Short mmCIF file of N, CA and C in Angstrom, two decimals:
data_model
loop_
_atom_site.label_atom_id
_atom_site.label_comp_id
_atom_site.label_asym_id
_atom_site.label_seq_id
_atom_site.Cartn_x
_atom_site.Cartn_y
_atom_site.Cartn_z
N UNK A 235 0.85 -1.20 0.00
CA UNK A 235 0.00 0.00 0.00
C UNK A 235 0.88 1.24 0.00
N UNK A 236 0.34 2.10 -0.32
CA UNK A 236 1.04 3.81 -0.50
C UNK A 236 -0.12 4.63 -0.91
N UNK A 237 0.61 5.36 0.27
CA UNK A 237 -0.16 6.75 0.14
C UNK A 237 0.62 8.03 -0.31
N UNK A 238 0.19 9.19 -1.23
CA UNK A 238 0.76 10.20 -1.66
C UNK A 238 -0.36 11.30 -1.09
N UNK A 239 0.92 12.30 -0.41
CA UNK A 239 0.31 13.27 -0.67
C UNK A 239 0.95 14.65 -0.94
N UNK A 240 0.33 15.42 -1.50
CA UNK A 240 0.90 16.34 -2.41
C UNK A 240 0.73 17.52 -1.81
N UNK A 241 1.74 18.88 -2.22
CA UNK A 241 1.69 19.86 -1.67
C UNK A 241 2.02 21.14 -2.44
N UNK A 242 2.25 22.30 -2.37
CA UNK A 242 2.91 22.99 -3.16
C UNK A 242 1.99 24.47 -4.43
N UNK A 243 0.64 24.10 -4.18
CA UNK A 243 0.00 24.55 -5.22
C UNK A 243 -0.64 25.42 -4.62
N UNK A 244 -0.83 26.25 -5.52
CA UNK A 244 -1.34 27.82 -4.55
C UNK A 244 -1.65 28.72 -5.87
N UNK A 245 -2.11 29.89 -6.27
CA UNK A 245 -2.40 31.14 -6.86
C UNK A 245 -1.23 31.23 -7.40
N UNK A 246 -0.82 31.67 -8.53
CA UNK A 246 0.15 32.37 -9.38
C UNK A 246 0.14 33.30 -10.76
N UNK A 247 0.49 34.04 -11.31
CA UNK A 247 0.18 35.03 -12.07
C UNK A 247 0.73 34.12 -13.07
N UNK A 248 0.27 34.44 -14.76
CA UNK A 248 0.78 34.10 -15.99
C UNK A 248 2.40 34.20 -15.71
N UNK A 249 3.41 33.54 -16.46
CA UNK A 249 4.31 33.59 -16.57
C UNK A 249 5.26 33.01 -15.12
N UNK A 250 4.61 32.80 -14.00
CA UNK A 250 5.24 32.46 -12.77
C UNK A 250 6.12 31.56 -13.11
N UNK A 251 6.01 30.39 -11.30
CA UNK A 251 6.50 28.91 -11.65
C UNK A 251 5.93 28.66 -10.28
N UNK A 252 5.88 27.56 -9.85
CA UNK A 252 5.19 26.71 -8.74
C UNK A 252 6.00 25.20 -8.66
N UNK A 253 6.53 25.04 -7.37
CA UNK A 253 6.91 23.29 -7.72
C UNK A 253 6.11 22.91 -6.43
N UNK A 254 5.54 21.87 -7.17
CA UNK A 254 4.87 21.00 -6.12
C UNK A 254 5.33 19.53 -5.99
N UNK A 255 5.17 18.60 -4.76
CA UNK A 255 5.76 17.74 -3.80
C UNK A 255 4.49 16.73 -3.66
N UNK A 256 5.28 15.85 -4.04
CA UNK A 256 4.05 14.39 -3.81
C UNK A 256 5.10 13.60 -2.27
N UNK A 257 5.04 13.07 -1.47
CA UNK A 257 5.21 12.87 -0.70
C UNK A 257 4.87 11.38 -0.38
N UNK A 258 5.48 10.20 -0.92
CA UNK A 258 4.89 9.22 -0.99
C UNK A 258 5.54 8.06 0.72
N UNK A 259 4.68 6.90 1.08
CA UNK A 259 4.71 6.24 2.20
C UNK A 259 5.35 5.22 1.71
N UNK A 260 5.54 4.24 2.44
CA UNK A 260 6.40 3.26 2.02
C UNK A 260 7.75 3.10 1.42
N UNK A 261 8.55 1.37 1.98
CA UNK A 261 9.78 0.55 1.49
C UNK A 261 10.40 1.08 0.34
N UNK A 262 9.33 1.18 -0.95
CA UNK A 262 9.74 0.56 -2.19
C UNK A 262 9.07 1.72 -2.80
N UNK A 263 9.44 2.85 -2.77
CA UNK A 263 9.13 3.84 -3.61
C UNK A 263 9.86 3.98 -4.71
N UNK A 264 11.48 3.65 -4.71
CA UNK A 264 12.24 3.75 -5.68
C UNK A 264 11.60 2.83 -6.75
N UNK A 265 10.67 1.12 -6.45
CA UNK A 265 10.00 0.63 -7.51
C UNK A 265 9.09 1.06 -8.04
N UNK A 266 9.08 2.06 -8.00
CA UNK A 266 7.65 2.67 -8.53
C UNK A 266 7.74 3.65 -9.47
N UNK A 267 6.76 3.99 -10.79
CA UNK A 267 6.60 4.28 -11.90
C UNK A 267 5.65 5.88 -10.93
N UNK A 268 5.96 7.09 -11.31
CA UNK A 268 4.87 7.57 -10.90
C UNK A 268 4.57 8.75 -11.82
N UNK A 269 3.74 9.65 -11.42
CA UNK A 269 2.91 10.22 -12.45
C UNK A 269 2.26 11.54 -12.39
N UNK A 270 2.52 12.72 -12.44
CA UNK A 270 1.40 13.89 -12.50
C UNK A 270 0.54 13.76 -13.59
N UNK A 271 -1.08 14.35 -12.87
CA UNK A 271 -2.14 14.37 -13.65
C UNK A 271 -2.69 15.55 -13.21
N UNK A 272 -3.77 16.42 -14.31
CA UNK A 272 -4.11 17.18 -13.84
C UNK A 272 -6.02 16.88 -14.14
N UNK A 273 -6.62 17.92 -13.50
CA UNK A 273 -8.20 17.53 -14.04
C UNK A 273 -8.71 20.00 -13.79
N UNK A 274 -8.93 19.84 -14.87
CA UNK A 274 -9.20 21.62 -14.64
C UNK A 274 -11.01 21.13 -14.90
N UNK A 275 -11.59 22.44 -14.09
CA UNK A 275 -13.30 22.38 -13.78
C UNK A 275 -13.90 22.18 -15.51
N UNK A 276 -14.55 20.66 -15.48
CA UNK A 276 -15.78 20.40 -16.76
C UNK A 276 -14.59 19.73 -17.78
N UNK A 277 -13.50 19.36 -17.29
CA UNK A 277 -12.58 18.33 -18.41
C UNK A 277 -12.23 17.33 -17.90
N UNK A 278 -11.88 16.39 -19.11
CA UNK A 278 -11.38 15.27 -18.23
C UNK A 278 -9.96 15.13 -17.61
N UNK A 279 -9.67 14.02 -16.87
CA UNK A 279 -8.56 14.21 -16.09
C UNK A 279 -7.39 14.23 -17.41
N UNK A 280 -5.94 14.55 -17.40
CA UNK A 280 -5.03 14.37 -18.54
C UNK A 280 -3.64 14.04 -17.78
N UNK A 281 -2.74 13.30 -18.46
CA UNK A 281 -1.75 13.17 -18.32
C UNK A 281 -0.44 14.74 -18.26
N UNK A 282 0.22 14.44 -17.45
CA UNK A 282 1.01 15.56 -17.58
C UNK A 282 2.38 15.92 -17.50
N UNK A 283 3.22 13.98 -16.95
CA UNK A 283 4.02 14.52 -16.82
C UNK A 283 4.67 12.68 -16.15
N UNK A 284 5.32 12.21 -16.31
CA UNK A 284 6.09 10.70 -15.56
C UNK A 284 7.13 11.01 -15.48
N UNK A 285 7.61 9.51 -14.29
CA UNK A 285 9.06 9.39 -14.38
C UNK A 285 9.09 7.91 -13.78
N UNK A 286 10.15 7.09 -14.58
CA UNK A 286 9.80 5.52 -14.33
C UNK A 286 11.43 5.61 -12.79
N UNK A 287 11.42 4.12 -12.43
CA UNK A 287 12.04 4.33 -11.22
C UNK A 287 13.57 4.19 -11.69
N UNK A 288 14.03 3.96 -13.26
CA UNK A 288 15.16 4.37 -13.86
C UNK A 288 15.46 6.28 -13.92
N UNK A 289 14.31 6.84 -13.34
CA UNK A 289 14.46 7.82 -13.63
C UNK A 289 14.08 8.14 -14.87
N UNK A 290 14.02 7.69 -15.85
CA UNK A 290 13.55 8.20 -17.60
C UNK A 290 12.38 8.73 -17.46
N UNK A 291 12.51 10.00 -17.79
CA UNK A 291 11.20 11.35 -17.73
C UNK A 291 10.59 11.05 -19.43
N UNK A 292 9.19 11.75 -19.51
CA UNK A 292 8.17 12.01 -20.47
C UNK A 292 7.06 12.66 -20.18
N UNK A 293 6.47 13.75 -21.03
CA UNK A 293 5.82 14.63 -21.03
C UNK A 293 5.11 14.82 -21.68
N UNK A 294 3.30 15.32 -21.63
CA UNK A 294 2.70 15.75 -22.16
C UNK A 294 3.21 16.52 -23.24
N UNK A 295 2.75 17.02 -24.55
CA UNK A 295 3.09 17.84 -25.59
C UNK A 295 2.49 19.32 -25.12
N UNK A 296 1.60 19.25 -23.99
CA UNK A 296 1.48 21.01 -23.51
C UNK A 296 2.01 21.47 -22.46
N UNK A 297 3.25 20.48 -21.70
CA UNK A 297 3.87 21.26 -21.03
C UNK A 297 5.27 21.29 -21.08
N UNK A 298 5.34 20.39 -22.43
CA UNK A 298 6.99 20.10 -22.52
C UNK A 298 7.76 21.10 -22.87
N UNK A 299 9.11 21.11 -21.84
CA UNK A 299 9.87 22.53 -22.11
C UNK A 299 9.54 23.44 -21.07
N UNK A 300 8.70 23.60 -20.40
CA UNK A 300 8.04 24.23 -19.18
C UNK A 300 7.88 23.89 -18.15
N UNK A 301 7.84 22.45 -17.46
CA UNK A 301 7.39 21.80 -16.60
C UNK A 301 9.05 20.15 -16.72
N UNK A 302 9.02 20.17 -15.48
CA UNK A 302 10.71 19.48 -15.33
C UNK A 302 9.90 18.42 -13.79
N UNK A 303 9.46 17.03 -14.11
CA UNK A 303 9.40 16.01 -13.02
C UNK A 303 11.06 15.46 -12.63
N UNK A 304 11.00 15.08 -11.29
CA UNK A 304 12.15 14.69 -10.94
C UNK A 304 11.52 14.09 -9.43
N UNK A 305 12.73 13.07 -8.96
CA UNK A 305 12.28 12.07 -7.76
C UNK A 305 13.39 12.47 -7.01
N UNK A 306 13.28 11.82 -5.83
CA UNK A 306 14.26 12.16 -4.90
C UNK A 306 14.00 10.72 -4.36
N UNK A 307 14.56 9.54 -3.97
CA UNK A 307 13.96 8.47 -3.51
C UNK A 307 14.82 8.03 -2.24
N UNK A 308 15.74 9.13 -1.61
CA UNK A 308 16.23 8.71 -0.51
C UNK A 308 14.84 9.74 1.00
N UNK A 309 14.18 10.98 -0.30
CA UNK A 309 12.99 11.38 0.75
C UNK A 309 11.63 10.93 -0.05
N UNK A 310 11.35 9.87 -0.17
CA UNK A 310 10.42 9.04 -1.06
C UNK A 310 9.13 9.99 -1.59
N UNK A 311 10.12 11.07 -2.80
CA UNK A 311 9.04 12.51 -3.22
C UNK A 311 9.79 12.56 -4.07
N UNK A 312 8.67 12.65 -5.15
CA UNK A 312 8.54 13.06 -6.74
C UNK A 312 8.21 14.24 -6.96
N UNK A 313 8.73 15.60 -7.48
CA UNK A 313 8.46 17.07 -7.65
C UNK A 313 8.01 16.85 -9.12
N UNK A 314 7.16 18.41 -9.29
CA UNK A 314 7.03 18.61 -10.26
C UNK A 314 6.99 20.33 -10.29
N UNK A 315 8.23 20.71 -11.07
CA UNK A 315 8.62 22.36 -11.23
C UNK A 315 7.79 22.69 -12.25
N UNK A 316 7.27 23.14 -12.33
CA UNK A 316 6.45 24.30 -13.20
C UNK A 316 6.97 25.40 -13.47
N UNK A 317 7.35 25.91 -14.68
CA UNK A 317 7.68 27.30 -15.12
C UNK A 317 7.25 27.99 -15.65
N UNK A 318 6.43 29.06 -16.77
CA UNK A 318 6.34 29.75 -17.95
C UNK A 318 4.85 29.75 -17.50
N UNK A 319 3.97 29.45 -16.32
CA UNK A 319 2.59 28.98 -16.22
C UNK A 319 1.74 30.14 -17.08
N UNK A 320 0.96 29.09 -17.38
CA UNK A 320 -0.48 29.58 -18.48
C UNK A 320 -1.92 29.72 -17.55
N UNK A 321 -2.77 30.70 -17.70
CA UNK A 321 -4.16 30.48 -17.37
C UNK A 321 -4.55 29.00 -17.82
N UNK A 322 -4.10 28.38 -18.80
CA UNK A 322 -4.56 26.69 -19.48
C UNK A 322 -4.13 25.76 -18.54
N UNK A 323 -3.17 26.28 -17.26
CA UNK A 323 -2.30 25.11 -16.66
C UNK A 323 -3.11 25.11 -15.61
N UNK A 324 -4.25 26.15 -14.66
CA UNK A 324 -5.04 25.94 -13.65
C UNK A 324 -5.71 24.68 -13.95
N UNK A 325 -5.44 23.95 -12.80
CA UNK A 325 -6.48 22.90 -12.23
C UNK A 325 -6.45 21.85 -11.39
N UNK A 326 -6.66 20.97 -10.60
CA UNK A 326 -6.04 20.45 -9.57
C UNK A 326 -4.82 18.54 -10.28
N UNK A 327 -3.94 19.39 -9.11
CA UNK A 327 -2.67 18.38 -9.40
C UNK A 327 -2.59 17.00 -8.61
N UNK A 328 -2.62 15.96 -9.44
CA UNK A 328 -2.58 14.82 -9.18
C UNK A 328 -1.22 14.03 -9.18
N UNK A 329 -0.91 13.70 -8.01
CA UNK A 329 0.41 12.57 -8.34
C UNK A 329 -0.13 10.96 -7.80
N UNK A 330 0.46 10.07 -8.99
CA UNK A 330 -0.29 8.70 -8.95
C UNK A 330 0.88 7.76 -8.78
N UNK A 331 1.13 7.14 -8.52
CA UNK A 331 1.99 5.99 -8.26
C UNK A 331 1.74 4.21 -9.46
N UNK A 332 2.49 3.83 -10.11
CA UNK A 332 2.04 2.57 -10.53
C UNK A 332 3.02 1.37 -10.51
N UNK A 333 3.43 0.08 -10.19
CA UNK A 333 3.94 -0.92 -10.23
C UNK A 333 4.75 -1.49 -11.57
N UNK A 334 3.90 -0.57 -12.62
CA UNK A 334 4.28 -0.71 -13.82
C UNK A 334 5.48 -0.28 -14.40
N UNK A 335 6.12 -0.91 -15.57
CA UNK A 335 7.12 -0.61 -16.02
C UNK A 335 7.22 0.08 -17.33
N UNK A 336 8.41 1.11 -18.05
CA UNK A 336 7.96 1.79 -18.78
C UNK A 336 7.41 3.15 -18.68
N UNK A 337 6.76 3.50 -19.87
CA UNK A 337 5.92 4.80 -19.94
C UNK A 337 4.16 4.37 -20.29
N UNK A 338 4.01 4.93 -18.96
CA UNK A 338 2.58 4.76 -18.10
C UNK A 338 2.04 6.20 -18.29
N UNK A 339 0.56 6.26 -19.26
CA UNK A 339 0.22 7.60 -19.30
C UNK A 339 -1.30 7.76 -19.18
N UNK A 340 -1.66 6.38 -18.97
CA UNK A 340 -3.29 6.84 -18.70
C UNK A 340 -3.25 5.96 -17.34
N UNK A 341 -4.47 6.84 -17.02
CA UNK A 341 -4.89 6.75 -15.43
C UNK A 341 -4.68 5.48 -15.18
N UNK A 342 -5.91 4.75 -15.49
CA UNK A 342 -6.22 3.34 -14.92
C UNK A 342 -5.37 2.49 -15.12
N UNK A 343 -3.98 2.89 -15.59
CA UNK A 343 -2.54 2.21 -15.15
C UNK A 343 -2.23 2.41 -13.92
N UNK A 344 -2.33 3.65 -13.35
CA UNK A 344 -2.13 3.61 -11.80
C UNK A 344 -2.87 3.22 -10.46
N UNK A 345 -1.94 2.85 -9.59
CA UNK A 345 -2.48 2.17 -8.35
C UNK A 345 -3.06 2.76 -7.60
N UNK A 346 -2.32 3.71 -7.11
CA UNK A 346 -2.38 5.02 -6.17
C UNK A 346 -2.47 6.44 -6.38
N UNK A 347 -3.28 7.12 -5.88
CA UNK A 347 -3.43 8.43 -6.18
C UNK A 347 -3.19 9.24 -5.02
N UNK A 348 -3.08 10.21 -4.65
CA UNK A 348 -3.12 11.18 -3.77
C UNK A 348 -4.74 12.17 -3.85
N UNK A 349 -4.67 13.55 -3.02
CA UNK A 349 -6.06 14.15 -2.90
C UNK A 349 -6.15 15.24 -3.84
N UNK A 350 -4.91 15.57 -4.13
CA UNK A 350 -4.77 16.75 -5.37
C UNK A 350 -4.68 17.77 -4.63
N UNK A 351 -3.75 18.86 -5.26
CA UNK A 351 -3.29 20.18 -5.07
C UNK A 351 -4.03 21.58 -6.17
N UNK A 352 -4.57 21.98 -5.54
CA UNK A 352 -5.07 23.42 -6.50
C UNK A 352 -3.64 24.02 -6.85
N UNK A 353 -4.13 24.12 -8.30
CA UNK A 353 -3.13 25.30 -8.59
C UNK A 353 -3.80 26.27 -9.68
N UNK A 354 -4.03 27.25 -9.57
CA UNK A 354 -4.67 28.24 -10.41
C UNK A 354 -3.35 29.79 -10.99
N UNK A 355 -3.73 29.73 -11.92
CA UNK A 355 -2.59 30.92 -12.62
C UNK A 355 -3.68 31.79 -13.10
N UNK A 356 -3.44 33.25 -12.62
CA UNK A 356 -4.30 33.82 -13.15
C UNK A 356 -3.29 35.17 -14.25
N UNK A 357 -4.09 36.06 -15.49
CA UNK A 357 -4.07 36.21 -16.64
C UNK A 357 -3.64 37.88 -16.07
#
């Protein structure tokens, strides 16, 4: 079992940056595939951002170049830096955890989720 929970997300103007902190429980975090997602009000949830437990990063095509995931697995937390933020990037931040190997980009690949972090950029 694992639990994530996330932190970091707050109000920011166009052009800011924000890094937010998934904070995961458990042994064996380094085995783990994990994942930002986001869900903004009346869309569906989207992929946004991985990193497998080799470390090998991949990115959505709307935040690539802007947005930098990275792990830390001796404090069992996966960041996700945000830079260049858009009014398009408000909406709450999901970090997911999966067992899986590879590049994992839709949800119901993952095990674990956390409660989500607001993050809103305003224009």
């Amino acid at each position: 079992q694992v639990q994530l929970v996330e932190s970091g997300g707050g109000l920011v103007q166009a052009g800011g940056s924000l890094r937010l902190s998934c904070a995961a429980s458990g042994r064996t975090f380094s085995r783990y595939t994990m994942g930002w997602f986001r869900q903004a009000p009346g869309k569906e949830r989207e992929f946004v951002a991985g990193i497998s437990w080799s470390v090998s990063t991949y990115y959505a095509d709307s935040v690539k170049g802007r947005f930098t995931i990275s792990r830390d697995n001796a404090k069992n937390t996966v960041y996700l830096q945000m830079n260049s933020l858009k009014p398009e990037d408000t909406a709450v931040y999901y970090c997911a955890a999966t067992i899986r190997v590879g590049i994992v980009t839709v949800g119901y690949e993952y095990d674990y989720w956390g409660q989500g972090t607001q993050v809103t950029v305003s224009s």
